[in-house]
JSON list of C-alpha atoms in Angstrom, two decimals:
[
{"chain": "A", "resi": 1, "resn": "GLY", "atom": "CA", "xyz": [9.30, 6.83, -21.96]},
{"chain": "A", "resi": 2, "resn": "ARG", "atom": "CA", "xyz": [9.86, 3.82, -20.10]},
{"chain": "A", "resi": 3, "resn": "GLN", "atom": "CA", "xyz": [13.48, 3.37, -20.22]},
{"chain": "A", "resi": 4, "resn": "SER", "atom": "CA", "xyz": [13.81, 7.28, -18.64]},
{"chain": "A", "resi": 5, "resn": "ILE", "atom": "CA", "xyz": [11.12, 6.56, -15.67]},
{"chain": "A", "resi": 6, "resn": "ALA", "atom": "CA", "xyz": [12.74, 3.33, -14.91]},
{"chain": "A", "resi": 7, "resn": "THR", "atom": "CA", "xyz": [16.09, 4.73, -14.47]},
{"chain": "A", "resi": 8, "resn": "ARG", "atom": "CA", "xyz": [15.00, 8.19, -12.83]},
{"chain": "A", "resi": 9, "resn": "ALA", "atom": "CA", "xyz": [17.07, 8.06, -9.47]},
{"chain": "A", "resi": 10, "resn": "PHE", "atom": "CA", "xyz": [16.01, 9.60, -6.27]},
{"chain": "A", "resi": 11, "resn": "HIS", "atom": "CA", "xyz": [17.84, 10.21, -2.69]},
{"chain": "A", "resi": 12, "resn": "LEU", "atom": "CA", "xyz": [15.21, 8.84, -0.06]},
{"chain": "A", "resi": 13, "resn": "GLY", "atom": "CA", "xyz": [16.52, 10.00, 3.36]},
{"chain": "A", "resi": 14, "resn": "GLY", "atom": "CA", "xyz": [19.21, 8.39, 4.67]},
{"chain": "A", "resi": 15, "resn": "ARG", "atom": "CA", "xyz": [19.74, 5.76, 1.87]},
{"chain": "A", "resi": 16, "resn": "ALA", "atom": "CA", "xyz": [21.76, 5.77, -1.13]},
{"chain": "A", "resi": 17, "resn": "GLU", "atom": "CA", "xyz": [20.46, 6.88, -4.37]},
{"chain": "A", "resi": 18, "resn": "VAL", "atom": "CA", "xyz": [17.75, 4.07, -5.80]},
{"chain": "A", "resi": 19, "resn": "THR", "atom": "CA", "xyz": [15.91, 4.38, -9.06]},
{"chain": "A", "resi": 20, "resn": "ALA", "atom": "CA", "xyz": [12.22, 4.75, -9.85]},
{"chain": "A", "resi": 21, "resn": "LEU", "atom": "CA", "xyz": [12.00, 0.76, -10.88]},
{"chain": "A", "resi": 22, "resn": "GLU", "atom": "CA", "xyz": [13.86, -0.57, -7.84]},
{"chain": "A", "resi": 23, "resn": "GLU", "atom": "CA", "xyz": [12.10, 1.64, -4.92]},
{"chain": "A", "resi": 24, "resn": "SER", "atom": "CA", "xyz": [8.65, 0.59, -6.41]},
{"chain": "A", "resi": 25, "resn": "ALA", "atom": "CA", "xyz": [9.78, -3.27, -6.81]},
{"chain": "A", "resi": 26, "resn": "PHE", "atom": "CA", "xyz": [10.82, -3.25, -3.34]},
{"chain": "A", "resi": 27, "resn": "ARG", "atom": "CA", "xyz": [7.41, -1.48, -2.15]},
{"chain": "A", "resi": 28, "resn": "LEU", "atom": "CA", "xyz": [5.58, -4.23, -4.19]},
{"chain": "A", "resi": 29, "resn": "ARG", "atom": "CA", "xyz": [7.44, -7.05, -2.69]},
{"chain": "A", "resi": 30, "resn": "LEU", "atom": "CA", "xyz": [7.10, -5.53, 0.73]},
{"chain": "A", "resi": 31, "resn": "ALA", "atom": "CA", "xyz": [3.61, -5.59, 0.15]},
{"chain": "A", "resi": 32, "resn": "GLU", "atom": "CA", "xyz": [3.07, -8.96, -1.63]},
{"chain": "A", "resi": 33, "resn": "ASP", "atom": "CA", "xyz": [4.68, -10.47, 1.65]},
{"chain": "A", "resi": 34, "resn": "LEU", "atom": "CA", "xyz": [2.50, -8.78, 3.84]},
{"chain": "A", "resi": 35, "resn": "MET", "atom": "CA", "xyz": [-0.54, -9.96, 1.79]},
{"chain": "A", "resi": 36, "resn": "ALA", "atom": "CA", "xyz": [0.60, -13.32, 2.29]},
{"chain": "A", "resi": 37, "resn": "ARG", "atom": "CA", "xyz": [0.88, -12.90, 5.76]},
{"chain": "A", "resi": 38, "resn": "ALA", "atom": "CA", "xyz": [-2.06, -11.31, 6.37]},
{"chain": "A", "resi": 39, "resn": "ARG", "atom": "CA", "xyz": [-4.05, -14.19, 4.77]},
{"chain": "A", "resi": 40, "resn": "ARG", "atom": "CA", "xyz": [-2.17, -16.65, 6.60]},
{"chain": "A", "resi": 41, "resn": "ALA", "atom": "CA", "xyz": [-3.95, -15.02, 9.91]},
{"chain": "A", "resi": 42, "resn": "GLU", "atom": "CA", "xyz": [-7.63, -14.13, 8.29]},
{"chain": "A", "resi": 43, "resn": "THR", "atom": "CA", "xyz": [-8.92, -16.84, 10.27]},
{"chain": "A", "resi": 44, "resn": "ASP", "atom": "CA", "xyz": [-7.10, -17.38, 13.24]},
{"chain": "A", "resi": 45, "resn": "ASP", "atom": "CA", "xyz": [-5.98, -13.91, 13.92]},
{"chain": "A", "resi": 46, "resn": "PRO", "atom": "CA", "xyz": [-8.50, -11.18, 12.46]},
{"chain": "A", "resi": 47, "resn": "ALA", "atom": "CA", "xyz": [-6.74, -8.02, 14.56]},
{"chain": "A", "resi": 48, "resn": "THR", "atom": "CA", "xyz": [-2.98, -9.40, 13.03]},
{"chain": "A", "resi": 49, "resn": "ALA", "atom": "CA", "xyz": [-4.55, -9.74, 9.45]},
{"chain": "A", "resi": 50, "resn": "VAL", "atom": "CA", "xyz": [-5.86, -6.07, 9.39]},
{"chain": "A", "resi": 51, "resn": "LEU", "atom": "CA", "xyz": [-2.91, -5.03, 10.91]},
{"chain": "A", "resi": 52, "resn": "LEU", "atom": "CA", "xyz": [-0.87, -6.87, 8.15]},
{"chain": "A", "resi": 53, "resn": "ALA", "atom": "CA", "xyz": [-3.46, -5.81, 5.22]},
{"chain": "A", "resi": 54, "resn": "ARG", "atom": "CA", "xyz": [-3.18, -2.26, 6.29]},
{"chain": "A", "resi": 55, "resn": "GLY", "atom": "CA", "xyz": [0.51, -2.52, 5.79]},
{"chain": "A", "resi": 56, "resn": "ALA", "atom": "CA", "xyz": [0.03, -4.16, 2.38]},
{"chain": "A", "resi": 57, "resn": "ILE", "atom": "CA", "xyz": [-2.05, -1.57, 1.13]},
{"chain": "A", "resi": 58, "resn": "GLU", "atom": "CA", "xyz": [0.13, 1.16, 2.37]},
{"chain": "A", "resi": 59, "resn": "ASN", "atom": "CA", "xyz": [3.48, -0.08, 0.85]},
{"chain": "A", "resi": 60, "resn": "ALA", "atom": "CA", "xyz": [0.99, -0.89, -2.58]},
{"chain": "A", "resi": 61, "resn": "ALA", "atom": "CA", "xyz": [0.40, 2.83, -2.57]},
{"chain": "A", "resi": 62, "resn": "LYS", "atom": "CA", "xyz": [4.10, 3.47, -2.20]},
{"chain": "A", "resi": 63, "resn": "ALA", "atom": "CA", "xyz": [4.87, 1.16, -4.87]},
{"chain": "A", "resi": 64, "resn": "ALA", "atom": "CA", "xyz": [2.97, 3.44, -6.76]},
{"chain": "A", "resi": 65, "resn": "LEU", "atom": "CA", "xyz": [4.19, 6.42, -6.16]},
{"chain": "A", "resi": 66, "resn": "GLY", "atom": "CA", "xyz": [7.54, 4.95, -6.26]},
{"chain": "A", "resi": 67, "resn": "CYS", "atom": "CA", "xyz": [7.05, 4.52, -10.13]},
{"chain": "A", "resi": 68, "resn": "PHE", "atom": "CA", "xyz": [7.23, 8.31, -10.53]},
{"chain": "A", "resi": 69, "resn": "ALA", "atom": "CA", "xyz": [8.49, 10.16, -7.41]},
{"chain": "A", "resi": 70, "resn": "THR", "atom": "CA", "xyz": [10.58, 9.67, -3.96]},
{"chain": "A", "resi": 71, "resn": "VAL", "atom": "CA", "xyz": [8.24, 8.07, -1.78]},
{"chain": "A", "resi": 72, "resn": "GLY", "atom": "CA", "xyz": [8.39, 9.57, 2.01]},
{"chain": "A", "resi": 73, "resn": "ARG", "atom": "CA", "xyz": [7.14, 8.55, 5.49]},
{"chain": "A", "resi": 74, "resn": "SER", "atom": "CA", "xyz": [3.59, 8.22, 5.35]},
{"chain": "A", "resi": 75, "resn": "HIS", "atom": "CA", "xyz": [0.70, 5.89, 6.68]},
{"chain": "A", "resi": 76, "resn": "GLU", "atom": "CA", "xyz": [-1.85, 7.83, 4.42]},
{"chain": "A", "resi": 77, "resn": "PRO", "atom": "CA", "xyz": [-2.36, 5.17, 1.08]},
{"chain": "A", "resi": 78, "resn": "ALA", "atom": "CA", "xyz": [-5.02, 7.51, -0.11]},
{"chain": "A", "resi": 79, "resn": "GLU", "atom": "CA", "xyz": [-2.70, 10.38, -0.25]},
{"chain": "A", "resi": 80, "resn": "LEU", "atom": "CA", "xyz": [0.11, 8.49, -1.59]},
{"chain": "A", "resi": 81, "resn": "LEU", "atom": "CA", "xyz": [-2.21, 7.14, -4.67]},
{"chain": "A", "resi": 82, "resn": "GLN", "atom": "CA", "xyz": [-3.21, 10.87, -5.16]},
{"chain": "A", "resi": 83, "resn": "ALA", "atom": "CA", "xyz": [0.21, 11.90, -5.37]},
{"chain": "A", "resi": 84, "resn": "ALA", "atom": "CA", "xyz": [0.97, 8.97, -7.99]},
{"chain": "A", "resi": 85, "resn": "LEU", "atom": "CA", "xyz": [-2.51, 9.83, -9.70]},
{"chain": "A", "resi": 86, "resn": "GLY", "atom": "CA", "xyz": [-1.03, 13.48, -10.05]},
{"chain": "A", "resi": 87, "resn": "GLU", "atom": "CA", "xyz": [2.04, 12.11, -11.86]},
{"chain": "A", "resi": 88, "resn": "THR", "atom": "CA", "xyz": [1.77, 13.28, -15.92]},
{"chain": "A", "resi": 89, "resn": "ASP", "atom": "CA", "xyz": [3.23, 9.97, -16.76]},
{"chain": "A", "resi": 90, "resn": "PHE", "atom": "CA", "xyz": [0.41, 7.83, -15.09]},
{"chain": "A", "resi": 91, "resn": "PRO", "atom": "CA", "xyz": [-1.49, 5.98, -17.38]},
{"chain": "A", "resi": 92, "resn": "ASN", "atom": "CA", "xyz": [-4.55, 7.33, -18.67]},
{"chain": "A", "resi": 93, "resn": "SER", "atom": "CA", "xyz": [-5.75, 3.70, -18.97]},
{"chain": "A", "resi": 94, "resn": "LEU", "atom": "CA", "xyz": [-5.71, 3.12, -14.78]},
{"chain": "A", "resi": 95, "resn": "ARG", "atom": "CA", "xyz": [-6.45, 6.76, -13.73]},
{"chain": "A", "resi": 96, "resn": "ALA", "atom": "CA", "xyz": [-10.37, 6.05, -13.31]},
{"chain": "A", "resi": 97, "resn": "GLU", "atom": "CA", "xyz": [-9.88, 2.64, -11.34]},
{"chain": "A", "resi": 98, "resn": "ALA", "atom": "CA", "xyz": [-7.00, 4.44, -9.48]},
{"chain": "A", "resi": 99, "resn": "ALA", "atom": "CA", "xyz": [-9.48, 7.21, -8.52]},
{"chain": "A", "resi": 100, "resn": "ALA", "atom": "CA", "xyz": [-12.13, 4.59, -7.85]},
{"chain": "A", "resi": 101, "resn": "LEU", "atom": "CA", "xyz": [-10.02, 3.32, -5.30]},
{"chain": "A", "resi": 102, "resn": "LEU", "atom": "CA", "xyz": [-8.97, 6.34, -3.35]},
{"chain": "A", "resi": 103, "resn": "PRO", "atom": "CA", "xyz": [-11.95, 6.22, -0.58]},
{"chain": "A", "resi": 104, "resn": "ARG", "atom": "CA", "xyz": [-11.20, 2.70, 0.08]},
{"chain": "A", "resi": 105, "resn": "LEU", "atom": "CA", "xyz": [-7.60, 3.37, 0.72]},
{"chain": "A", "resi": 106, "resn": "ALA", "atom": "CA", "xyz": [-8.87, 6.71, 3.03]},
{"chain": "A", "resi": 107, "resn": "ALA", "atom": "CA", "xyz": [-10.41, 4.04, 5.51]},
{"chain": "A", "resi": 108, "resn": "TYR", "atom": "CA", "xyz": [-6.59, 2.43, 6.11]},
{"chain": "A", "resi": 109, "resn": "GLY", "atom": "CA", "xyz": [-4.73, 5.72, 6.90]},
{"chain": "A", "resi": 110, "resn": "ALA", "atom": "CA", "xyz": [-3.14, 6.53, 10.15]},
{"chain": "A", "resi": 111, "resn": "GLN", "atom": "CA", "xyz": [-6.24, 6.32, 12.18]},
{"chain": "A", "resi": 112, "resn": "LYS", "atom": "CA", "xyz": [-6.49, 2.67, 11.28]},
{"chain": "A", "resi": 113, "resn": "HIS", "atom": "CA", "xyz": [-2.76, 2.02, 11.77]},
{"chain": "A", "resi": 114, "resn": "ALA", "atom": "CA", "xyz": [-3.21, 3.21, 15.27]},
{"chain": "A", "resi": 115, "resn": "GLN", "atom": "CA", "xyz": [-6.05, 0.84, 15.90]},
{"chain": "A", "resi": 116, "resn": "THR", "atom": "CA", "xyz": [-4.52, -2.26, 14.51]},
{"chain": "A", "resi": 117, "resn": "SER", "atom": "CA", "xyz": [-1.39, -1.62, 16.41]},
{"chain": "A", "resi": 118, "resn": "TYR", "atom": "CA", "xyz": [-2.38, 0.14, 19.56]},
{"chain": "A", "resi": 119, "resn": "GLY", "atom": "CA", "xyz": [-6.24, -1.08, 19.99]},
{"chain": "A", "resi": 120, "resn": "ASP", "atom": "CA", "xyz": [-8.44, 1.87, 21.95]},
{"chain": "A", "resi": 121, "resn": "GLU", "atom": "CA", "xyz": [-6.19, 3.33, 24.64]},
{"chain": "A", "resi": 122, "resn": "ALA", "atom": "CA", "xyz": [-8.78, 5.97, 25.80]},
{"chain": "A", "resi": 123, "resn": "LYS", "atom": "CA", "xyz": [-11.18, 2.94, 26.59]},
{"chain": "A", "resi": 124, "resn": "HIS", "atom": "CA", "xyz": [-8.51, 0.26, 26.90]},
{"chain": "A", "resi": 125, "resn": "LEU", "atom": "CA", "xyz": [-9.35, -2.00, 24.20]},
{"chain": "A", "resi": 126, "resn": "LEU", "atom": "CA", "xyz": [-6.88, -4.36, 22.26]},
{"chain": "A", "resi": 127, "resn": "PRO", "atom": "CA", "xyz": [-6.85, -4.68, 18.87]},
{"chain": "A", "resi": 128, "resn": "SER", "atom": "CA", "xyz": [-8.17, -8.17, 19.38]},
{"chain": "A", "resi": 129, "resn": "GLU", "atom": "CA", "xyz": [-11.31, -6.61, 20.91]},
{"chain": "A", "resi": 130, "resn": "LEU", "atom": "CA", "xyz": [-11.85, -4.45, 18.19]},
{"chain": "A", "resi": 131, "resn": "ILE", "atom": "CA", "xyz": [-11.23, -6.08, 15.07]},
{"chain": "A", "resi": 132, "resn": "ASP", "atom": "CA", "xyz": [-13.29, -8.86, 13.56]},
{"chain": "A", "resi": 133, "resn": "ARG", "atom": "CA", "xyz": [-13.07, -11.49, 10.92]},
{"chain": "A", "resi": 134, "resn": "THR", "atom": "CA", "xyz": [-15.44, -9.00, 8.49]},
{"chain": "A", "resi": 135, "resn": "GLN", "atom": "CA", "xyz": [-13.10, -6.23, 8.94]},
{"chain": "A", "resi": 136, "resn": "ALA", "atom": "CA", "xyz": [-10.34, -8.62, 7.88]},
{"chain": "A", "resi": 137, "resn": "THR", "atom": "CA", "xyz": [-11.84, -9.98, 4.93]},
{"chain": "A", "resi": 138, "resn": "SER", "atom": "CA", "xyz": [-12.38, -6.31, 3.96]},
{"chain": "A", "resi": 139, "resn": "ALA", "atom": "CA", "xyz": [-9.17, -5.28, 4.76]},
{"chain": "A", "resi": 140, "resn": "LEU", "atom": "CA", "xyz": [-7.58, -8.15, 2.54]},
{"chain": "A", "resi": 141, "resn": "GLU", "atom": "CA", "xyz": [-10.05, -7.15, -0.25]},
{"chain": "A", "resi": 142, "resn": "VAL", "atom": "CA", "xyz": [-9.23, -3.53, -0.22]},
{"chain": "A", "resi": 143, "resn": "ALA", "atom": "CA", "xyz": [-5.37, -4.81, -0.46]},
{"chain": "A", "resi": 144, "resn": "LYS", "atom": "CA", "xyz": [-6.05, -7.22, -3.20]},
{"chain": "A", "resi": 145, "resn": "SER", "atom": "CA", "xyz": [-7.59, -4.39, -5.25]},
{"chain": "A", "resi": 146, "resn": "THR", "atom": "CA", "xyz": [-4.84, -2.25, -4.75]},
{"chain": "A", "resi": 147, "resn": "LEU", "atom": "CA", "xyz": [-1.90, -4.59, -5.57]},
{"chain": "A", "resi": 148, "resn": "ASP", "atom": "CA", "xyz": [-3.85, -5.86, -8.64]},
{"chain": "A", "resi": 149, "resn": "LEU", "atom": "CA", "xyz": [-3.60, -1.95, -9.63]},
{"chain": "A", "resi": 150, "resn": "VAL", "atom": "CA", "xyz": [-0.26, -1.80, -8.80]},
{"chain": "A", "resi": 151, "resn": "ARG", "atom": "CA", "xyz": [1.30, -4.76, -10.79]},
{"chain": "A", "resi": 152, "resn": "ARG", "atom": "CA", "xyz": [-0.75, -3.42, -13.88]},
{"chain": "A", "resi": 153, "resn": "LEU", "atom": "CA", "xyz": [0.47, 0.25, -13.28]},
{"chain": "A", "resi": 154, "resn": "ARG", "atom": "CA", "xyz": [4.06, -1.07, -13.04]},
{"chain": "A", "resi": 155, "resn": "LEU", "atom": "CA", "xyz": [3.89, -3.02, -16.36]},
{"chain": "A", "resi": 156, "resn": "ASP", "atom": "CA", "xyz": [2.57, -0.08, -18.20]},
{"chain": "A", "resi": 157, "resn": "VAL", "atom": "CA", "xyz": [5.06, 2.18, -16.69]},
{"chain": "A", "resi": 158, "resn": "PHE", "atom": "CA", "xyz": [8.10, 0.01, -16.93]},
{"chain": "A", "resi": 159, "resn": "GLY", "atom": "CA", "xyz": [7.16, -2.71, -19.36]},
{"chain": "A", "resi": 160, "resn": "GLY", "atom": "CA", "xyz": [7.21, -6.59, -19.40]}
]
């Protein structure tokens, strides 16, 4: 039940043991902070907005997986959410929505991480030369959808 999932403990790398509730809560807080910062950057600095929104997407996916299992290092939010979907305790009521989100998350994996961090190194283009406001708006929409899903997932898994 909810109590057993919430208090399930994991060893995360070199860190102390944490519960599913603690790990998921931290990842959600991090995602929300990155999202707020991305929104502030959207108009004046679209490249930074995408960088931060991508981080929000990744950490929201880690918050989803953190409800059930240890979260390793990954820049692939679709794989993280897919792993969460593979958990038997994942709520059936959210499965279709989560599955539909996977293709959108796939666009914000390691390749997008590299592009938003380093630009196009082969062509010597900076992130700010590659990313425009339309891309920032799109990234923020995906981040919002992911955060909305994770908030409902946590309510279902851990309760009020």
